[in-house]
PDB file of C-alpha atoms and ligand atoms in Angstrom:
ATOM      1  CA  MET K   1      50.582   4.197  -8.535  1.00  0.00           C
ATOM      2  CA  PRO K   2      52.929   3.640  -5.577  1.00  0.00           C
ATOM      3  CA  ALA K   3      51.611   0.544  -3.861  1.00  0.00           C
ATOM      4  CA  ASP K   4      52.735   1.407  -0.351  1.00  0.00           C
ATOM      5  CA  ASP K   5      50.887   4.639   0.165  1.00  0.00           C
ATOM      6  CA  ILE K   6      47.878   4.247  -2.100  1.00  0.00           C
ATOM      7  CA  GLN K   7      45.020   6.454  -0.957  1.00  0.00           C
ATOM      8  CA  LEU K   8      41.378   5.470  -0.792  1.00  0.00           C
ATOM      9  CA  GLN K   9      40.577   8.038  -3.464  1.00  0.00           C
ATOM     10  CA  GLU K  10      43.116   6.411  -5.764  1.00  0.00           C
ATOM     11  CA  ILE K  11      41.342   3.071  -5.433  1.00  0.00           C
ATOM     12  CA  LEU K  12      38.103   4.737  -6.504  1.00  0.00           C
ATOM     13  CA  ALA K  13      39.853   6.603  -9.308  1.00  0.00           C
ATOM     14  CA  SER K  14      41.457   3.399 -10.547  1.00  0.00           C
ATOM     15  CA  ASN K  15      38.041   1.743 -10.610  1.00  0.00           C
ATOM     16  CA  ALA K  16      36.526   4.664 -12.538  1.00  0.00           C
ATOM     17  CA  ALA K  17      39.366   4.517 -15.072  1.00  0.00           C
ATOM     18  CA  TRP K  18      38.807   0.775 -15.521  1.00  0.00           C
ATOM     19  CA  ALA K  19      35.053   1.231 -16.070  1.00  0.00           C
ATOM     20  CA  ALA K  20      35.703   3.987 -18.615  1.00  0.00           C
ATOM     21  CA  ASP K  21      38.205   1.769 -20.384  1.00  0.00           C
ATOM     22  CA  VAL K  22      35.736  -1.111 -20.576  1.00  0.00           C
ATOM     23  CA  LEU K  23      33.080   1.187 -22.036  1.00  0.00           C
ATOM     24  CA  LYS K  24      35.539   2.417 -24.638  1.00  0.00           C
ATOM     25  CA  GLY K  25      35.894  -1.157 -25.878  1.00  0.00           C
ATOM     26  CA  ASN K  26      32.192  -1.973 -25.586  1.00  0.00           C
ATOM     27  CA  PRO K  27      29.753   0.858 -24.816  1.00  0.00           C
ATOM     28  CA  GLN K  28      27.053  -1.718 -23.977  1.00  0.00           C
ATOM     29  CA  PHE K  29      29.180  -3.758 -21.596  1.00  0.00           C
ATOM     30  CA  PHE K  30      27.347  -2.832 -18.413  1.00  0.00           C
ATOM     31  CA  ALA K  31      23.957  -2.364 -20.088  1.00  0.00           C
ATOM     32  CA  ALA K  32      23.399  -5.292 -22.423  1.00  0.00           C
ATOM     33  CA  THR K  33      20.608  -7.396 -20.990  1.00  0.00           C
ATOM     34  CA  GLU K  34      21.845 -10.665 -22.421  1.00  0.00           C
ATOM     35  CA  ALA K  35      25.476 -10.070 -21.559  1.00  0.00           C
ATOM     36  CA  GLN K  36      27.270 -12.588 -19.431  1.00  0.00           C
ATOM     37  CA  TYR K  37      27.977  -9.731 -17.103  1.00  0.00           C
ATOM     38  CA  GLN K  38      24.279  -9.197 -16.363  1.00  0.00           C
ATOM     39  CA  GLN K  39      23.477 -12.815 -15.698  1.00  0.00           C
ATOM     40  CA  GLN K  40      26.572 -14.563 -14.517  1.00  0.00           C
ATOM     41  CA  ARG K  41      27.300 -17.916 -16.088  1.00  0.00           C
ATOM     42  CA  PRO K  42      30.629 -18.863 -14.607  1.00  0.00           C
ATOM     43  CA  HIS K  43      32.288 -21.971 -15.995  1.00  0.00           C
ATOM     44  CA  THR K  44      34.707 -22.325 -13.082  1.00  0.00           C
ATOM     45  CA  LEU K  45      34.740 -22.126  -9.304  1.00  0.00           C
ATOM     46  CA  TRP K  46      38.157 -20.987  -8.059  1.00  0.00           C
ATOM     47  CA  ILE K  47      38.951 -21.826  -4.433  1.00  0.00           C
ATOM     48  CA  GLY K  48      42.180 -20.026  -3.667  1.00  0.00           C
ATOM     49  CA  CYS K  49      44.277 -18.407  -0.976  1.00  0.00           C
ATOM     50  CA  ALA K  50      43.434 -14.919   0.270  1.00  0.00           C
ATOM     51  CA  ASP K  51      47.015 -13.873  -0.585  1.00  0.00           C
ATOM     52  CA  SER K  52      46.915 -10.536  -2.426  1.00  0.00           C
ATOM     53  CA  ARG K  53      49.374 -11.762  -5.052  1.00  0.00           C
ATOM     54  CA  VAL K  54      47.234 -14.647  -6.241  1.00  0.00           C
ATOM     55  CA  SER K  55      43.934 -13.292  -7.486  1.00  0.00           C
ATOM     56  CA  GLU K  56      42.240 -15.163 -10.304  1.00  0.00           C
ATOM     57  CA  ALA K  57      41.638 -11.882 -12.140  1.00  0.00           C
ATOM     58  CA  ALA K  58      45.331 -11.042 -12.069  1.00  0.00           C
ATOM     59  CA  VAL K  59      46.762 -14.394 -13.095  1.00  0.00           C
ATOM     60  CA  ILE K  60      44.144 -15.212 -15.774  1.00  0.00           C
ATOM     61  CA  PRO K  61      43.521 -11.748 -17.204  1.00  0.00           C
ATOM     62  CA  ASP K  62      41.693 -13.035 -20.277  1.00  0.00           C
ATOM     63  CA  VAL K  63      38.581 -14.029 -18.379  1.00  0.00           C
ATOM     64  CA  ASN K  64      35.752 -11.534 -18.137  1.00  0.00           C
ATOM     65  CA  PRO K  65      33.590 -10.636 -15.170  1.00  0.00           C
ATOM     66  CA  GLY K  66      30.922 -13.339 -14.903  1.00  0.00           C
ATOM     67  CA  GLU K  67      33.186 -16.246 -15.849  1.00  0.00           C
ATOM     68  CA  ILE K  68      34.827 -17.315 -12.594  1.00  0.00           C
ATOM     69  CA  PHE K  69      33.022 -17.769  -9.294  1.00  0.00           C
ATOM     70  CA  VAL K  70      35.410 -17.306  -6.398  1.00  0.00           C
ATOM     71  CA  HIS K  71      35.998 -18.366  -2.834  1.00  0.00           C
ATOM     72  CA  ARG K  72      39.237 -17.429  -1.109  1.00  0.00           C
ATOM     73  CA  ASN K  73      40.506 -17.928   2.415  1.00  0.00           C
ATOM     74  CA  ILE K  74      43.834 -18.327   4.149  1.00  0.00           C
ATOM     75  CA  ALA K  75      45.702 -21.287   2.633  1.00  0.00           C
ATOM     76  CA  ASN K  76      42.832 -22.288   0.300  1.00  0.00           C
ATOM     77  CA  GLN K  77      41.188 -24.609   2.800  1.00  0.00           C
ATOM     78  CA  LEU K  78      38.064 -26.653   2.238  1.00  0.00           C
ATOM     79  CA  HIS K  79      36.780 -27.679   5.648  1.00  0.00           C
ATOM     80  CA  LEU K  80      33.758 -29.953   5.685  1.00  0.00           C
ATOM     81  CA  ASP K  81      32.203 -27.890   8.506  1.00  0.00           C
ATOM     82  CA  ASP K  82      32.779 -24.498   6.861  1.00  0.00           C
ATOM     83  CA  ASN K  83      29.401 -23.228   5.685  1.00  0.00           C
ATOM     84  CA  ASN K  84      31.046 -20.292   3.979  1.00  0.00           C
ATOM     85  CA  ALA K  85      32.981 -22.468   1.536  1.00  0.00           C
ATOM     86  CA  LEU K  86      30.286 -25.143   1.332  1.00  0.00           C
ATOM     87  CA  SER K  87      27.562 -22.658   0.421  1.00  0.00           C
ATOM     88  CA  VAL K  88      29.734 -21.144  -2.311  1.00  0.00           C
ATOM     89  CA  LEU K  89      30.407 -24.647  -3.631  1.00  0.00           C
ATOM     90  CA  GLN K  90      26.747 -25.635  -3.504  1.00  0.00           C
ATOM     91  CA  TYR K  91      25.581 -22.483  -5.271  1.00  0.00           C
ATOM     92  CA  ALA K  92      28.301 -22.710  -7.903  1.00  0.00           C
ATOM     93  CA  VAL K  93      27.627 -26.354  -8.738  1.00  0.00           C
ATOM     94  CA  ASP K  94      23.866 -26.671  -8.233  1.00  0.00           C
ATOM     95  CA  GLU K  95      22.636 -23.261  -9.402  1.00  0.00           C
ATOM     96  CA  LEU K  96      25.332 -21.800 -11.622  1.00  0.00           C
ATOM     97  CA  LYS K  97      26.298 -25.198 -13.072  1.00  0.00           C
ATOM     98  CA  VAL K  98      30.026 -24.593 -13.173  1.00  0.00           C
ATOM     99  CA  ARG K  99      31.902 -27.288 -15.075  1.00  0.00           C
ATOM    100  CA  ARG K 100      34.954 -27.373 -12.845  1.00  0.00           C
ATOM    101  CA  VAL K 101      36.148 -26.537  -9.357  1.00  0.00           C
ATOM    102  CA  ILE K 102      39.831 -25.741  -8.949  1.00  0.00           C
ATOM    103  CA  ILE K 103      41.685 -25.610  -5.644  1.00  0.00           C
ATOM    104  CA  VAL K 104      44.557 -23.190  -6.192  1.00  0.00           C
ATOM    105  CA  GLY K 105      47.462 -23.097  -3.768  1.00  0.00           C
ATOM    106  CA  HIS K 106      50.609 -21.061  -4.260  1.00  0.00           C
ATOM    107  CA  THR K 107      54.310 -21.156  -3.502  1.00  0.00           C
ATOM    108  CA  ARG K 108      55.569 -19.374  -0.380  1.00  0.00           C
ATOM    109  CA  CYS K 109      52.087 -19.511   1.159  1.00  0.00           C
ATOM    110  CA  GLY K 110      52.092 -17.768   4.541  1.00  0.00           C
ATOM    111  CA  GLY K 111      49.249 -19.959   5.790  1.00  0.00           C
ATOM    112  CA  VAL K 112      51.159 -23.129   4.970  1.00  0.00           C
ATOM    113  CA  ALA K 113      54.273 -21.660   6.620  1.00  0.00           C
ATOM    114  CA  ALA K 114      52.223 -20.855   9.732  1.00  0.00           C
ATOM    115  CA  ALA K 115      50.949 -24.447   9.914  1.00  0.00           C
ATOM    116  CA  LEU K 116      54.527 -25.690   9.587  1.00  0.00           C
ATOM    117  CA  GLY K 117      55.713 -23.308  12.321  1.00  0.00           C
ATOM    118  CA  GLU K 118      52.932 -24.439  14.624  1.00  0.00           C
ATOM    119  CA  ALA K 119      53.624 -28.121  13.945  1.00  0.00           C
ATOM    120  CA  ARG K 120      57.351 -27.703  14.566  1.00  0.00           C
ATOM    121  CA  SER K 121      56.794 -25.720  17.758  1.00  0.00           C
ATOM    122  CA  ARG K 122      54.584 -28.498  19.121  1.00  0.00           C
ATOM    123  CA  ALA K 123      57.329 -30.988  18.413  1.00  0.00           C
ATOM    124  CA  ALA K 124      60.022 -28.842  20.034  1.00  0.00           C
ATOM    125  CA  PRO K 125      60.809 -29.485  23.685  1.00  0.00           C
ATOM    126  CA  LEU K 126      59.714 -26.773  26.130  1.00  0.00           C
ATOM    127  CA  SER K 127      57.591 -25.096  23.473  1.00  0.00           C
ATOM    128  CA  ALA K 128      54.810 -22.751  24.445  1.00  0.00           C
ATOM    129  CA  SER K 129      51.716 -24.779  23.649  1.00  0.00           C
ATOM    130  CA  SER K 130      49.084 -22.109  23.095  1.00  0.00           C
ATOM    131  CA  PRO K 131      49.258 -19.406  20.422  1.00  0.00           C
ATOM    132  CA  PRO K 132      49.028 -15.731  21.391  1.00  0.00           C
ATOM    133  CA  ALA K 133      45.398 -14.635  21.746  1.00  0.00           C
ATOM    134  CA  GLY K 134      45.523 -12.499  18.600  1.00  0.00           C
ATOM    135  CA  LYS K 135      46.502 -15.497  16.517  1.00  0.00           C
ATOM    136  CA  LEU K 136      43.946 -17.875  17.947  1.00  0.00           C
ATOM    137  CA  ALA K 137      41.491 -17.604  15.046  1.00  0.00           C
ATOM    138  CA  LEU K 138      44.206 -18.221  12.478  1.00  0.00           C
ATOM    139  CA  SER K 139      45.603 -21.096  14.474  1.00  0.00           C
ATOM    140  CA  GLN K 140      42.155 -22.709  14.738  1.00  0.00           C
ATOM    141  CA  TRP K 141      41.522 -22.164  11.048  1.00  0.00           C
ATOM    142  CA  LEU K 142      44.752 -23.938  10.113  1.00  0.00           C
ATOM    143  CA  GLU K 143      44.391 -26.703  12.713  1.00  0.00           C
ATOM    144  CA  PRO K 144      43.287 -29.493  10.344  1.00  0.00           C
ATOM    145  CA  PHE K 145      46.241 -28.854   8.061  1.00  0.00           C
ATOM    146  CA  THR K 146      48.566 -28.379  11.038  1.00  0.00           C
ATOM    147  CA  GLN K 147      47.588 -31.898  12.125  1.00  0.00           C
ATOM    148  CA  THR K 148      48.572 -33.171   8.693  1.00  0.00           C
ATOM    149  CA  VAL K 149      51.916 -31.380   8.954  1.00  0.00           C
ATOM    150  CA  VAL K 150      52.566 -32.849  12.406  1.00  0.00           C
ATOM    151  CA  GLY K 151      52.238 -36.295  10.843  1.00  0.00           C
ATOM    152  CA  LEU K 152      54.669 -35.356   8.068  1.00  0.00           C
ATOM    153  CA  LEU K 153      57.382 -33.825  10.271  1.00  0.00           C
ATOM    154  CA  PRO K 154      59.647 -36.898  10.081  1.00  0.00           C
ATOM    155  CA  GLN K 155      59.645 -36.635   6.273  1.00  0.00           C
ATOM    156  CA  LEU K 156      60.430 -32.926   6.458  1.00  0.00           C
ATOM    157  CA  ALA K 157      63.397 -33.300   8.798  1.00  0.00           C
ATOM    158  CA  GLY K 158      66.527 -31.858   7.240  1.00  0.00           C
ATOM    159  CA  LEU K 159      64.645 -29.585   4.858  1.00  0.00           C
ATOM    160  CA  SER K 160      64.922 -25.830   5.165  1.00  0.00           C
ATOM    161  CA  GLU K 161      61.745 -23.939   5.970  1.00  0.00           C
ATOM    162  CA  ALA K 162      61.464 -22.808   2.339  1.00  0.00           C
ATOM    163  CA  GLU K 163      61.886 -26.370   1.034  1.00  0.00           C
ATOM    164  CA  ALA K 164      59.399 -27.737   3.538  1.00  0.00           C
ATOM    165  CA  VAL K 165      56.828 -25.066   2.672  1.00  0.00           C
ATOM    166  CA  GLN K 166      57.337 -25.779  -1.021  1.00  0.00           C
ATOM    167  CA  ARG K 167      56.555 -29.449  -0.458  1.00  0.00           C
ATOM    168  CA  LEU K 168      53.643 -28.758   1.889  1.00  0.00           C
ATOM    169  CA  VAL K 169      51.969 -26.395  -0.566  1.00  0.00           C
ATOM    170  CA  ASP K 170      51.415 -29.382  -2.882  1.00  0.00           C
ATOM    171  CA  VAL K 171      50.340 -31.598   0.021  1.00  0.00           C
ATOM    172  CA  ASN K 172      47.824 -28.966   1.073  1.00  0.00           C
ATOM    173  CA  VAL K 173      46.237 -28.705  -2.376  1.00  0.00           C
ATOM    174  CA  LYS K 174      46.012 -32.494  -2.634  1.00  0.00           C
ATOM    175  CA  GLU K 175      44.370 -32.641   0.780  1.00  0.00           C
ATOM    176  CA  GLN K 176      41.810 -29.969  -0.097  1.00  0.00           C
ATOM    177  CA  VAL K 177      40.950 -31.642  -3.418  1.00  0.00           C
ATOM    178  CA  ALA K 178      40.378 -34.881  -1.512  1.00  0.00           C
ATOM    179  CA  GLN K 179      38.110 -32.971   0.888  1.00  0.00           C
ATOM    180  CA  LEU K 180      36.241 -31.494  -2.060  1.00  0.00           C
ATOM    181  CA  ALA K 181      35.530 -34.969  -3.404  1.00  0.00           C
ATOM    182  CA  ARG K 182      33.967 -35.843  -0.040  1.00  0.00           C
ATOM    183  CA  THR K 183      31.449 -32.989  -0.042  1.00  0.00           C
ATOM    184  CA  GLN K 184      27.764 -33.675  -0.481  1.00  0.00           C
ATOM    185  CA  THR K 185      27.633 -31.234  -3.379  1.00  0.00           C
ATOM    186  CA  ILE K 186      30.299 -32.981  -5.425  1.00  0.00           C
ATOM    187  CA  SER K 187      29.123 -36.505  -4.673  1.00  0.00           C
ATOM    188  CA  ASN K 188      25.553 -35.511  -5.578  1.00  0.00           C
ATOM    189  CA  ALA K 189      26.741 -33.914  -8.820  1.00  0.00           C
ATOM    190  CA  TRP K 190      28.642 -37.058  -9.721  1.00  0.00           C
ATOM    191  CA  ALA K 191      25.658 -39.263  -8.917  1.00  0.00           C
ATOM    192  CA  LYS K 192      23.422 -37.055 -11.069  1.00  0.00           C
ATOM    193  CA  TYR K 193      25.877 -37.332 -13.946  1.00  0.00           C
ATOM    194  CA  ALA K 194      25.121 -41.039 -14.052  1.00  0.00           C
ATOM    195  CA  THR K 195      21.362 -40.823 -13.585  1.00  0.00           C
ATOM    196  CA  GLU K 196      20.162 -37.447 -14.852  1.00  0.00           C
ATOM    197  CA  ASP K 197      22.360 -36.770 -17.815  1.00  0.00           C
ATOM    198  CA  ARG K 198      23.820 -33.601 -16.372  1.00  0.00           C
ATOM    199  CA  ALA K 199      27.195 -32.234 -17.449  1.00  0.00           C
ATOM    200  CA  ALA K 200      30.184 -33.639 -15.612  1.00  0.00           C
ATOM    201  CA  VAL K 201      31.733 -31.514 -12.879  1.00  0.00           C
ATOM    202  CA  TRP K 202      35.476 -32.012 -12.531  1.00  0.00           C
ATOM    203  CA  ILE K 203      37.682 -31.033  -9.625  1.00  0.00           C
ATOM    204  CA  HIS K 204      41.333 -30.087 -10.055  1.00  0.00           C
ATOM    205  CA  GLY K 205      44.358 -29.001  -8.028  1.00  0.00           C
ATOM    206  CA  PHE K 206      46.708 -26.225  -9.189  1.00  0.00           C
ATOM    207  CA  VAL K 207      49.665 -24.459  -7.620  1.00  0.00           C
ATOM    208  CA  TYR K 208      50.505 -20.903  -8.636  1.00  0.00           C
ATOM    209  CA  ASP K 209      54.249 -20.202  -8.697  1.00  0.00           C
ATOM    210  CA  LEU K 210      55.004 -16.692  -7.476  1.00  0.00           C
ATOM    211  CA  ASP K 211      58.453 -16.856  -9.075  1.00  0.00           C
ATOM    212  CA  THR K 212      57.270 -17.660 -12.595  1.00  0.00           C
ATOM    213  CA  GLY K 213      53.686 -16.420 -12.647  1.00  0.00           C
ATOM    214  CA  LEU K 214      52.582 -19.841 -13.877  1.00  0.00           C
ATOM    215  CA  LEU K 215      49.841 -22.158 -12.695  1.00  0.00           C
ATOM    216  CA  ARG K 216      50.943 -25.799 -12.392  1.00  0.00           C
ATOM    217  CA  ASP K 217      48.456 -28.642 -12.729  1.00  0.00           C
ATOM    218  CA  LEU K 218      49.082 -31.255 -10.027  1.00  0.00           C
ATOM    219  CA  HIS K 219      47.278 -33.864 -12.165  1.00  0.00           C
ATOM    220  CA  ILE K 220      45.027 -34.995  -9.352  1.00  0.00           C
ATOM    221  CA  SER K 221      41.800 -34.288 -11.218  1.00  0.00           C
ATOM    222  CA  GLN K 222      38.695 -36.252 -10.359  1.00  0.00           C
ATOM    223  CA  GLY K 223      35.364 -36.476 -12.132  1.00  0.00           C
ATOM    224  CA  PRO K 224      32.289 -38.658 -12.135  1.00  0.00           C
ATOM    225  CA  PRO K 225      32.816 -42.329 -12.968  1.00  0.00           C
ATOM    226  CA  GLY K 226      32.474 -42.873 -16.685  1.00  0.00           C
ATOM    227  CA  SER K 227      33.312 -39.330 -17.768  1.00  0.00           C
ATOM    228  CA  GLU K 228      36.483 -38.376 -19.567  1.00  0.00           C
ATOM    229  CA  LEU K 229      38.911 -35.795 -18.220  1.00  0.00           C
ATOM    230  CA  PRO K 230      38.187 -32.635 -20.229  1.00  0.00           C
ATOM    231  CA  LYS K 231      41.096 -31.054 -22.068  1.00  0.00           C
TER     232      LYS K 231
HETATM  233 ZN1   ZN S 301      48.630 -18.375   0.793  1.00  0.00          ZN
END
């Protein structure tokens, strides 16, 4: 269907076609009482960007409903005072017992570009210091990462905007994984691994490349002391 002028009815029709297709493959899919679909048992929590091109369902099409618990926001942030993200994390780890949490950034991220633009405008002489009112929420949301970018501006000098964004996308994921490791939920889970014989929860950082369709592991995984990085 033409993406630009899709109608509301077409969204509903597309959903109905999908449901019919699923039933063709497995008539009990939505009915089976023991099915994963009925009682979700996700193995993974995906914390990604709200960008419409980077949905977990689209880039890992083999996973079924019930397998990946999801939290998405602009520029895949994990703020330690964000009860939205922290409650998703807590529920995923403590109740659903996911085995891994993955922060997923992506190339050409508009949120990262906005943080870079804000950081550069603060550094520019005679810059307007406050964002337009309509952008205030976004600017506040990105502020912690903008602060990081301000500190990195000397290293980014001479790079084009695209090159700088490319580099900052990785920096952002690394920063959010580090934040994740500082949460109460993850430190509790790691402490319990040592004392209560619970399965290890690992945290990882990936970047999705819009130009190749591939997820790249940044190899910054962390898990509880004494556990081995799962394959
Ligand atoms: Zn993004």
